[in-house]
Every structure is written in C-alpha cells, then in structure tokens.
C-alpha cells in the first residue's frame, strides 16, 4: 500500500488541514483576544505546528515514491523563498515565542 493510500495518513492530513484553516480564520481576530485568549491561541498553534512537524517527518522517513516527491515539492516551494523546511519550522517557533513575550509584558 502506498503512503497516501493509508487511511491513517489521509485522516491526519485532512484533520491537519482543517485545524490549520480554523486557526488561520481565528488568527484574524487575534488582536481582539484578551491575554488568556492569546495564550490559548498560541498553545493551540504550538500543538498544531508540532503535529505538522511530525507529519512531515513521516513523509521524510517513508520510502514511498509519492511521499518523497511531496518532500521534494515542499523543499522546492520553500526554496523559492530562500528557506528550508527546517528554517520554516524554526521561524514559526520564533514567531510564537515572540507572541508569548508580547503577552507577558
């Protein structure tokens, strides 16, 4: 069975996409959140980014051709912006850390 034929992979991909879309929609109102709301949003984003990072690791570790093609496509797309997948995750982490520091002040 191919990587993308796995029901577990399909379900996780679908859930990640839905959760990401939900967080992006919610993020539009971030400035209106009180301190506790901002903390909750940041925590949920951190959890989502961790899930995404793990999901991408599955692709990297798979020997499935389509999974490897997906990794290469991501690298190519990010490379157009001059970054690697690792740098993307590091930047997301830095952004969330900065958001945390702003609500502590």
mmCIF file of N, CA and C in Angstrom:
data_model
loop_
_atom_site.group_PDB
_atom_site.id
_atom_site.type_symbol
_atom_site.label_atom_id
_atom_site.label_comp_id
_atom_site.label_asym_id
_atom_site.label_seq_id
_atom_site.Cartn_x
_atom_site.Cartn_y
_atom_site.Cartn_z
ATOM 1 N N UNK A 1 0.850 -1.177 0.000
ATOM 2 C CA UNK A 1 0.000 0.000 0.000
ATOM 3 C C UNK A 1 0.895 1.239 0.000
ATOM 4 N N UNK A 2 0.538 2.217 -0.824
ATOM 5 C CA UNK A 2 1.280 3.461 -0.887
ATOM 6 C C UNK A 2 1.008 4.343 0.324
ATOM 7 N N UNK A 3 1.918 5.252 0.552
ATOM 8 C CA UNK A 3 1.841 6.162 1.695
ATOM 9 C C UNK A 3 0.496 6.887 1.739
ATOM 10 N N UNK A 4 0.073 7.422 0.597
ATOM 11 C CA UNK A 4 -1.158 8.207 0.560
ATOM 12 C C UNK A 4 -2.419 7.362 0.541
ATOM 13 N N UNK A 5 -2.262 6.050 0.385
ATOM 14 C CA UNK A 5 -3.412 5.157 0.422
ATOM 15 C C UNK A 5 -3.800 4.789 1.847
ATOM 16 N N UNK A 6 -2.922 5.068 2.784
ATOM 17 C CA UNK A 6 -3.185 4.757 4.184
ATOM 18 C C UNK A 6 -4.318 5.640 4.713
ATOM 19 N N UNK A 7 -5.305 4.992 5.304
ATOM 20 C CA UNK A 7 -6.433 5.736 5.870
ATOM 21 C C UNK A 7 -5.967 6.643 7.010
ATOM 22 N N UNK A 8 -4.996 6.187 7.770
ATOM 23 C CA UNK A 8 -4.458 6.980 8.880
ATOM 24 C C UNK A 8 -3.807 8.254 8.337
ATOM 25 N N UNK A 9 -3.010 8.120 7.284
ATOM 26 C CA UNK A 9 -2.343 9.277 6.680
ATOM 27 C C UNK A 9 -3.378 10.239 6.112
ATOM 28 N N UNK A 10 -4.358 9.714 5.413
ATOM 29 C CA UNK A 10 -5.403 10.557 4.826
ATOM 30 C C UNK A 10 -6.181 11.309 5.902
ATOM 31 N N UNK A 11 -6.525 10.623 6.960
ATOM 32 C CA UNK A 11 -7.293 11.257 8.042
ATOM 33 C C UNK A 11 -6.471 12.336 8.738
ATOM 34 N N UNK A 12 -5.203 12.046 9.015
ATOM 35 C CA UNK A 12 -4.355 13.036 9.680
ATOM 36 C C UNK A 12 -4.144 14.253 8.783
ATOM 37 N N UNK A 13 -3.929 14.025 7.492
ATOM 38 C CA UNK A 13 -3.748 15.140 6.552
ATOM 39 C C UNK A 13 -5.007 16.008 6.522
ATOM 40 N N UNK A 14 -6.153 15.371 6.454
ATOM 41 C CA UNK A 14 -7.430 16.096 6.431
ATOM 42 C C UNK A 14 -7.610 16.891 7.725
ATOM 43 N N UNK A 15 -7.328 16.268 8.852
ATOM 44 C CA UNK A 15 -7.505 16.933 10.144
ATOM 45 C C UNK A 15 -6.524 18.092 10.308
ATOM 46 N N UNK A 16 -5.277 17.888 9.886
ATOM 47 C CA UNK A 16 -4.290 18.972 9.958
ATOM 48 C C UNK A 16 -4.731 20.161 9.121
ATOM 49 N N UNK A 17 -5.199 19.901 7.905
ATOM 50 C CA UNK A 17 -5.636 20.971 7.024
ATOM 51 C C UNK A 17 -6.813 21.723 7.636
ATOM 52 N N UNK A 18 -7.793 20.981 8.145
ATOM 53 C CA UNK A 18 -8.968 21.615 8.753
ATOM 54 C C UNK A 18 -8.582 22.420 9.983
ATOM 55 N N UNK A 19 -7.730 21.860 10.822
ATOM 56 C CA UNK A 19 -7.296 22.569 12.032
ATOM 57 C C UNK A 19 -6.504 23.823 11.675
ATOM 58 N N UNK A 20 -5.643 23.710 10.661
ATOM 59 C CA UNK A 20 -4.851 24.867 10.224
ATOM 60 C C UNK A 20 -5.769 25.966 9.701
ATOM 61 N N UNK A 21 -6.730 25.605 8.864
ATOM 62 C CA UNK A 21 -7.666 26.595 8.327
ATOM 63 C C UNK A 21 -8.447 27.269 9.458
ATOM 64 N N UNK A 22 -8.874 26.486 10.420
ATOM 65 C CA UNK A 22 -9.612 27.013 11.564
ATOM 66 C C UNK A 22 -8.760 28.009 12.358
ATOM 67 N N UNK A 23 -7.491 27.648 12.583
ATOM 68 C CA UNK A 23 -6.600 28.533 13.342
ATOM 69 C C UNK A 23 -6.304 29.813 12.559
ATOM 70 N N UNK A 24 -6.178 29.714 11.255
ATOM 71 C CA UNK A 24 -5.918 30.902 10.446
ATOM 72 C C UNK A 24 -7.125 31.840 10.476
ATOM 73 N N UNK A 25 -8.313 31.266 10.407
ATOM 74 C CA UNK A 25 -9.521 32.088 10.498
ATOM 75 C C UNK A 25 -9.604 32.761 11.861
ATOM 76 N N UNK A 26 -9.325 31.999 12.897
ATOM 77 C CA UNK A 26 -9.350 32.524 14.260
ATOM 78 C C UNK A 26 -8.260 33.571 14.465
ATOM 79 N N UNK A 27 -7.108 33.345 13.839
ATOM 80 C CA UNK A 27 -5.976 34.261 13.978
ATOM 81 C C UNK A 27 -6.271 35.665 13.485
ATOM 82 N N UNK A 28 -7.235 35.793 12.594
ATOM 83 C CA UNK A 28 -7.623 37.116 12.116
ATOM 84 C C UNK A 28 -8.153 38.010 13.224
ATOM 85 N N UNK A 29 -8.643 37.403 14.286
ATOM 86 C CA UNK A 29 -9.177 38.156 15.422
ATOM 87 C C UNK A 29 -8.217 38.180 16.604
ATOM 88 N N UNK A 30 -6.987 37.723 16.397
ATOM 89 C CA UNK A 30 -6.014 37.619 17.488
ATOM 90 C C UNK A 30 -5.887 38.926 18.276
ATOM 91 N N UNK A 31 -5.841 40.039 17.588
ATOM 92 C CA UNK A 31 -5.691 41.337 18.245
ATOM 93 C C UNK A 31 -6.840 41.680 19.182
ATOM 94 N N UNK A 32 -7.976 41.056 18.996
ATOM 95 C CA UNK A 32 -9.157 41.313 19.833
ATOM 96 C C UNK A 32 -9.200 40.414 21.062
ATOM 97 N N UNK A 33 -8.331 39.391 21.091
ATOM 98 C CA UNK A 33 -8.338 38.451 22.212
ATOM 99 C C UNK A 33 -7.802 39.111 23.471
ATOM 100 N N UNK A 34 -8.332 38.685 24.620
ATOM 101 C CA UNK A 34 -7.726 39.110 25.876
ATOM 102 C C UNK A 34 -6.469 38.270 26.098
ATOM 103 N N UNK A 35 -5.766 38.540 27.172
ATOM 104 C CA UNK A 35 -4.490 37.866 27.440
ATOM 105 C C UNK A 35 -4.633 36.347 27.454
ATOM 106 N N UNK A 36 -5.655 35.845 28.140
ATOM 107 C CA UNK A 36 -5.862 34.393 28.227
ATOM 108 C C UNK A 36 -6.211 33.795 26.862
ATOM 109 N N UNK A 37 -6.995 34.520 26.073
ATOM 110 C CA UNK A 37 -7.340 34.062 24.734
ATOM 111 C C UNK A 37 -6.105 33.960 23.852
ATOM 112 N N UNK A 38 -5.214 34.936 23.991
ATOM 113 C CA UNK A 38 -3.968 34.914 23.216
ATOM 114 C C UNK A 38 -3.099 33.732 23.636
ATOM 115 N N UNK A 39 -3.041 33.466 24.940
ATOM 116 C CA UNK A 39 -2.256 32.326 25.429
ATOM 117 C C UNK A 39 -2.805 31.017 24.859
ATOM 118 N N UNK A 40 -4.125 30.887 24.869
ATOM 119 C CA UNK A 40 -4.759 29.679 24.342
ATOM 120 C C UNK A 40 -4.475 29.527 22.848
ATOM 121 N N UNK A 41 -4.564 30.637 22.119
ATOM 122 C CA UNK A 41 -4.303 30.586 20.684
ATOM 123 C C UNK A 41 -2.870 30.127 20.418
ATOM 124 N N UNK A 42 -1.915 30.702 21.128
ATOM 125 C CA UNK A 42 -0.509 30.347 20.955
ATOM 126 C C UNK A 42 -0.285 28.867 21.281
ATOM 127 N N UNK A 43 -0.864 28.390 22.368
ATOM 128 C CA UNK A 43 -0.717 26.981 22.746
ATOM 129 C C UNK A 43 -1.280 26.061 21.668
ATOM 130 N N UNK A 44 -2.430 26.419 21.121
ATOM 131 C CA UNK A 44 -3.032 25.603 20.074
ATOM 132 C C UNK A 44 -2.187 25.631 18.800
ATOM 133 N N UNK A 45 -1.606 26.792 18.480
ATOM 134 C CA UNK A 45 -0.735 26.881 17.309
ATOM 135 C C UNK A 45 0.525 26.043 17.510
ATOM 136 N N UNK A 46 1.077 26.072 18.714
ATOM 137 C CA UNK A 46 2.262 25.257 19.004
ATOM 138 C C UNK A 46 1.948 23.774 18.821
ATOM 139 N N UNK A 47 0.805 23.352 19.329
ATOM 140 C CA UNK A 47 0.408 21.943 19.199
ATOM 141 C C UNK A 47 0.192 21.573 17.732
ATOM 142 N N UNK A 48 -0.415 22.472 16.974
ATOM 143 C CA UNK A 48 -0.641 22.226 15.554
ATOM 144 C C UNK A 48 0.681 22.144 14.800
ATOM 145 N N UNK A 49 1.607 23.033 15.103
ATOM 146 C CA UNK A 49 2.909 23.014 14.434
ATOM 147 C C UNK A 49 3.685 21.736 14.773
ATOM 148 N N UNK A 50 3.550 21.260 15.994
ATOM 149 C CA UNK A 50 4.210 20.011 16.386
ATOM 150 C C UNK A 50 3.615 18.842 15.605
ATOM 151 N N UNK A 51 2.293 18.809 15.496
ATOM 152 C CA UNK A 51 1.643 17.756 14.714
ATOM 153 C C UNK A 51 2.084 17.807 13.256
ATOM 154 N N UNK A 52 2.186 19.019 12.700
ATOM 155 C CA UNK A 52 2.600 19.185 11.307
ATOM 156 C C UNK A 52 4.051 18.724 11.124
ATOM 157 N N UNK A 53 4.896 19.073 12.075
ATOM 158 C CA UNK A 53 6.304 18.675 12.009
ATOM 159 C C UNK A 53 6.426 17.147 12.018
ATOM 160 N N UNK A 54 5.694 16.491 12.887
ATOM 161 C CA UNK A 54 5.703 15.026 12.963
ATOM 162 C C UNK A 54 5.171 14.428 11.667
ATOM 163 N N UNK A 55 4.109 14.993 11.138
ATOM 164 C CA UNK A 55 3.526 14.509 9.896
ATOM 165 C C UNK A 55 4.547 14.607 8.755
ATOM 166 N N UNK A 56 5.260 15.722 8.690
ATOM 167 C CA UNK A 56 6.270 15.893 7.646
ATOM 168 C C UNK A 56 7.432 14.919 7.835
ATOM 169 N N UNK A 57 7.777 14.613 9.075
ATOM 170 C CA UNK A 57 8.837 13.624 9.330
ATOM 171 C C UNK A 57 8.440 12.261 8.769
ATOM 172 N N UNK A 58 7.156 11.915 8.874
ATOM 173 C CA UNK A 58 6.681 10.654 8.309
ATOM 174 C C UNK A 58 6.968 10.606 6.809
ATOM 175 N N UNK A 59 6.721 11.739 6.132
ATOM 176 C CA UNK A 59 6.995 11.808 4.697
ATOM 177 C C UNK A 59 8.476 11.585 4.447
ATOM 178 N N UNK A 60 9.310 12.289 5.206
ATOM 179 C CA UNK A 60 10.754 12.203 5.009
ATOM 180 C C UNK A 60 11.286 10.790 5.235
ATOM 181 N N UNK A 61 10.730 10.096 6.202
ATOM 182 C CA UNK A 61 11.216 8.764 6.554
ATOM 183 C C UNK A 61 10.632 7.653 5.686
ATOM 184 N N UNK A 62 9.574 7.968 4.971
ATOM 185 C CA UNK A 62 8.936 6.959 4.135
ATOM 186 C C UNK A 62 9.789 6.675 2.905
ATOM 187 N N UNK A 63 9.742 5.423 2.465
ATOM 188 C CA UNK A 63 10.433 5.092 1.222
ATOM 189 C C UNK A 63 9.462 5.106 0.040
ATOM 190 N N UNK A 64 8.224 5.522 0.277
ATOM 191 C CA UNK A 64 7.216 5.637 -0.764
ATOM 192 C C UNK A 64 7.594 6.753 -1.739
ATOM 193 N N UNK A 65 7.521 6.475 -3.016
ATOM 194 C CA UNK A 65 7.907 7.443 -4.039
ATOM 195 C C UNK A 65 7.101 8.736 -3.940
ATOM 196 N N UNK A 66 5.793 8.631 -3.774
ATOM 197 C CA UNK A 66 4.940 9.829 -3.712
ATOM 198 C C UNK A 66 5.233 10.653 -2.459
ATOM 199 N N UNK A 67 5.541 9.999 -1.364
ATOM 200 C CA UNK A 67 5.902 10.734 -0.146
ATOM 201 C C UNK A 67 7.191 11.506 -0.372
ATOM 202 N N UNK A 68 8.160 10.865 -1.021
ATOM 203 C CA UNK A 68 9.430 11.542 -1.309
ATOM 204 C C UNK A 68 9.232 12.695 -2.294
ATOM 205 N N UNK A 69 8.337 12.526 -3.253
ATOM 206 C CA UNK A 69 8.026 13.611 -4.194
ATOM 207 C C UNK A 69 7.404 14.795 -3.464
ATOM 208 N N UNK A 70 6.556 14.504 -2.493
ATOM 209 C CA UNK A 70 5.923 15.565 -1.714
ATOM 210 C C UNK A 70 6.973 16.347 -0.938
ATOM 211 N N UNK A 71 7.925 15.654 -0.341
ATOM 212 C CA UNK A 71 9.014 16.312 0.391
ATOM 213 C C UNK A 71 9.814 17.195 -0.560
ATOM 214 N N UNK A 72 10.121 16.682 -1.738
ATOM 215 C CA UNK A 72 10.889 17.462 -2.708
ATOM 216 C C UNK A 72 10.118 18.689 -3.188
ATOM 217 N N UNK A 73 8.805 18.535 -3.370
ATOM 218 C CA UNK A 73 7.981 19.675 -3.777
ATOM 219 C C UNK A 73 7.990 20.758 -2.707
ATOM 220 N N UNK A 74 7.868 20.347 -1.449
ATOM 221 C CA UNK A 74 7.904 21.314 -0.357
ATOM 222 C C UNK A 74 9.245 22.036 -0.335
ATOM 223 N N UNK A 75 10.328 21.271 -0.473
ATOM 224 C CA UNK A 75 11.656 21.870 -0.472
ATOM 225 C C UNK A 75 11.809 22.861 -1.630
ATOM 226 N N UNK A 76 11.290 22.494 -2.791
ATOM 227 C CA UNK A 76 11.369 23.373 -3.957
ATOM 228 C C UNK A 76 10.561 24.647 -3.732
ATOM 229 N N UNK A 77 9.339 24.494 -3.222
ATOM 230 C CA UNK A 77 8.485 25.652 -2.977
ATOM 231 C C UNK A 77 9.115 26.587 -1.951
ATOM 232 N N UNK A 78 9.596 26.028 -0.857
ATOM 233 C CA UNK A 78 10.223 26.863 0.169
ATOM 234 C C UNK A 78 11.536 27.450 -0.336
ATOM 235 N N UNK A 79 12.238 26.689 -1.167
ATOM 236 C CA UNK A 79 13.488 27.167 -1.733
ATOM 237 C C UNK A 79 13.298 28.423 -2.565
ATOM 238 N N UNK A 80 12.125 28.582 -3.152
ATOM 239 C CA UNK A 80 11.822 29.794 -3.912
ATOM 240 C C UNK A 80 11.804 31.028 -3.010
ATOM 241 N N UNK A 81 11.582 30.804 -1.729
ATOM 242 C CA UNK A 81 11.610 31.886 -0.748
ATOM 243 C C UNK A 81 12.940 31.931 -0.002
ATOM 244 N N UNK A 82 13.844 31.046 -0.419
ATOM 245 C CA UNK A 82 15.176 31.033 0.177
ATOM 246 C C UNK A 82 15.255 30.372 1.548
ATOM 247 N N UNK A 83 14.312 29.462 1.844
ATOM 248 C CA UNK A 83 14.341 28.776 3.141
ATOM 249 C C UNK A 83 14.170 27.272 2.965
ATOM 250 N N UNK A 84 14.563 26.542 3.991
ATOM 251 C CA UNK A 84 14.397 25.093 4.034
ATOM 252 C C UNK A 84 13.200 24.764 4.928
ATOM 253 N N UNK A 85 12.702 23.528 4.872
ATOM 254 C CA UNK A 85 11.622 23.162 5.797
ATOM 255 C C UNK A 85 12.022 23.374 7.264
ATOM 256 N N UNK A 86 13.270 23.034 7.613
ATOM 257 C CA UNK A 86 13.716 23.234 8.995
ATOM 258 C C UNK A 86 13.667 24.714 9.377
ATOM 259 N N UNK A 87 14.097 25.571 8.468
ATOM 260 C CA UNK A 87 14.061 27.013 8.733
ATOM 261 C C UNK A 87 12.623 27.502 8.868
ATOM 262 N N UNK A 88 11.710 26.915 8.092
ATOM 263 C CA UNK A 88 10.302 27.283 8.190
ATOM 264 C C UNK A 88 9.778 26.982 9.593
ATOM 265 N N UNK A 89 10.086 25.779 10.093
ATOM 266 C CA UNK A 89 9.625 25.415 11.433
ATOM 267 C C UNK A 89 10.281 26.291 12.497
ATOM 268 N N UNK A 90 11.560 26.590 12.325
ATOM 269 C CA UNK A 90 12.254 27.468 13.273
ATOM 270 C C UNK A 90 11.633 28.860 13.275
ATOM 271 N N UNK A 91 11.293 29.369 12.107
ATOM 272 C CA UNK A 91 10.679 30.695 12.018
ATOM 273 C C UNK A 91 9.311 30.713 12.691
ATOM 274 N N UNK A 92 8.528 29.645 12.484
ATOM 275 C CA UNK A 92 7.223 29.567 13.144
ATOM 276 C C UNK A 92 7.402 29.558 14.656
ATOM 277 N N UNK A 93 8.398 28.797 15.125
ATOM 278 C CA UNK A 93 8.672 28.730 16.556
ATOM 279 C C UNK A 93 9.063 30.115 17.089
ATOM 280 N N UNK A 94 9.932 30.817 16.385
ATOM 281 C CA UNK A 94 10.355 32.163 16.807
ATOM 282 C C UNK A 94 9.170 33.118 16.858
ATOM 283 N N UNK A 95 8.304 33.010 15.873
ATOM 284 C CA UNK A 95 7.122 33.878 15.842
ATOM 285 C C UNK A 95 6.246 33.618 17.059
ATOM 286 N N UNK A 96 6.019 32.350 17.378
ATOM 287 C CA UNK A 96 5.190 32.022 18.544
ATOM 288 C C UNK A 96 5.873 32.455 19.836
ATOM 289 N N UNK A 97 7.195 32.333 19.913
ATOM 290 C CA UNK A 97 7.923 32.804 21.100
ATOM 291 C C UNK A 97 7.795 34.312 21.253
ATOM 292 N N UNK A 98 7.881 35.034 20.138
ATOM 293 C CA UNK A 98 7.719 36.487 20.190
ATOM 294 C C UNK A 98 6.301 36.854 20.643
ATOM 295 N N UNK A 99 5.323 36.136 20.142
ATOM 296 C CA UNK A 99 3.942 36.385 20.555
ATOM 297 C C UNK A 99 3.786 36.146 22.057
ATOM 298 N N UNK A 100 4.435 35.095 22.571
ATOM 299 C CA UNK A 100 4.388 34.810 24.013
ATOM 300 C C UNK A 100 5.002 35.956 24.810
ATOM 301 N N UNK A 101 6.152 36.442 24.351
ATOM 302 C CA UNK A 101 6.823 37.507 25.093
ATOM 303 C C UNK A 101 5.996 38.780 25.090
ATOM 304 N N UNK A 102 5.267 39.036 24.036
ATOM 305 C CA UNK A 102 4.433 40.233 23.952
ATOM 306 C C UNK A 102 3.284 40.202 24.947
ATOM 307 N N UNK A 103 2.759 39.019 25.233
ATOM 308 C CA UNK A 103 1.634 38.972 26.171
ATOM 309 C C UNK A 103 2.123 38.931 27.625
ATOM 310 N N UNK A 104 3.419 38.672 27.843
ATOM 311 C CA UNK A 104 3.968 38.681 29.202
ATOM 312 C C UNK A 104 4.219 40.109 29.688
ATOM 313 N N UNK A 105 4.419 40.990 28.744
ATOM 314 C CA UNK A 105 4.775 42.386 29.113
ATOM 315 C C UNK A 105 3.635 43.142 29.720
#
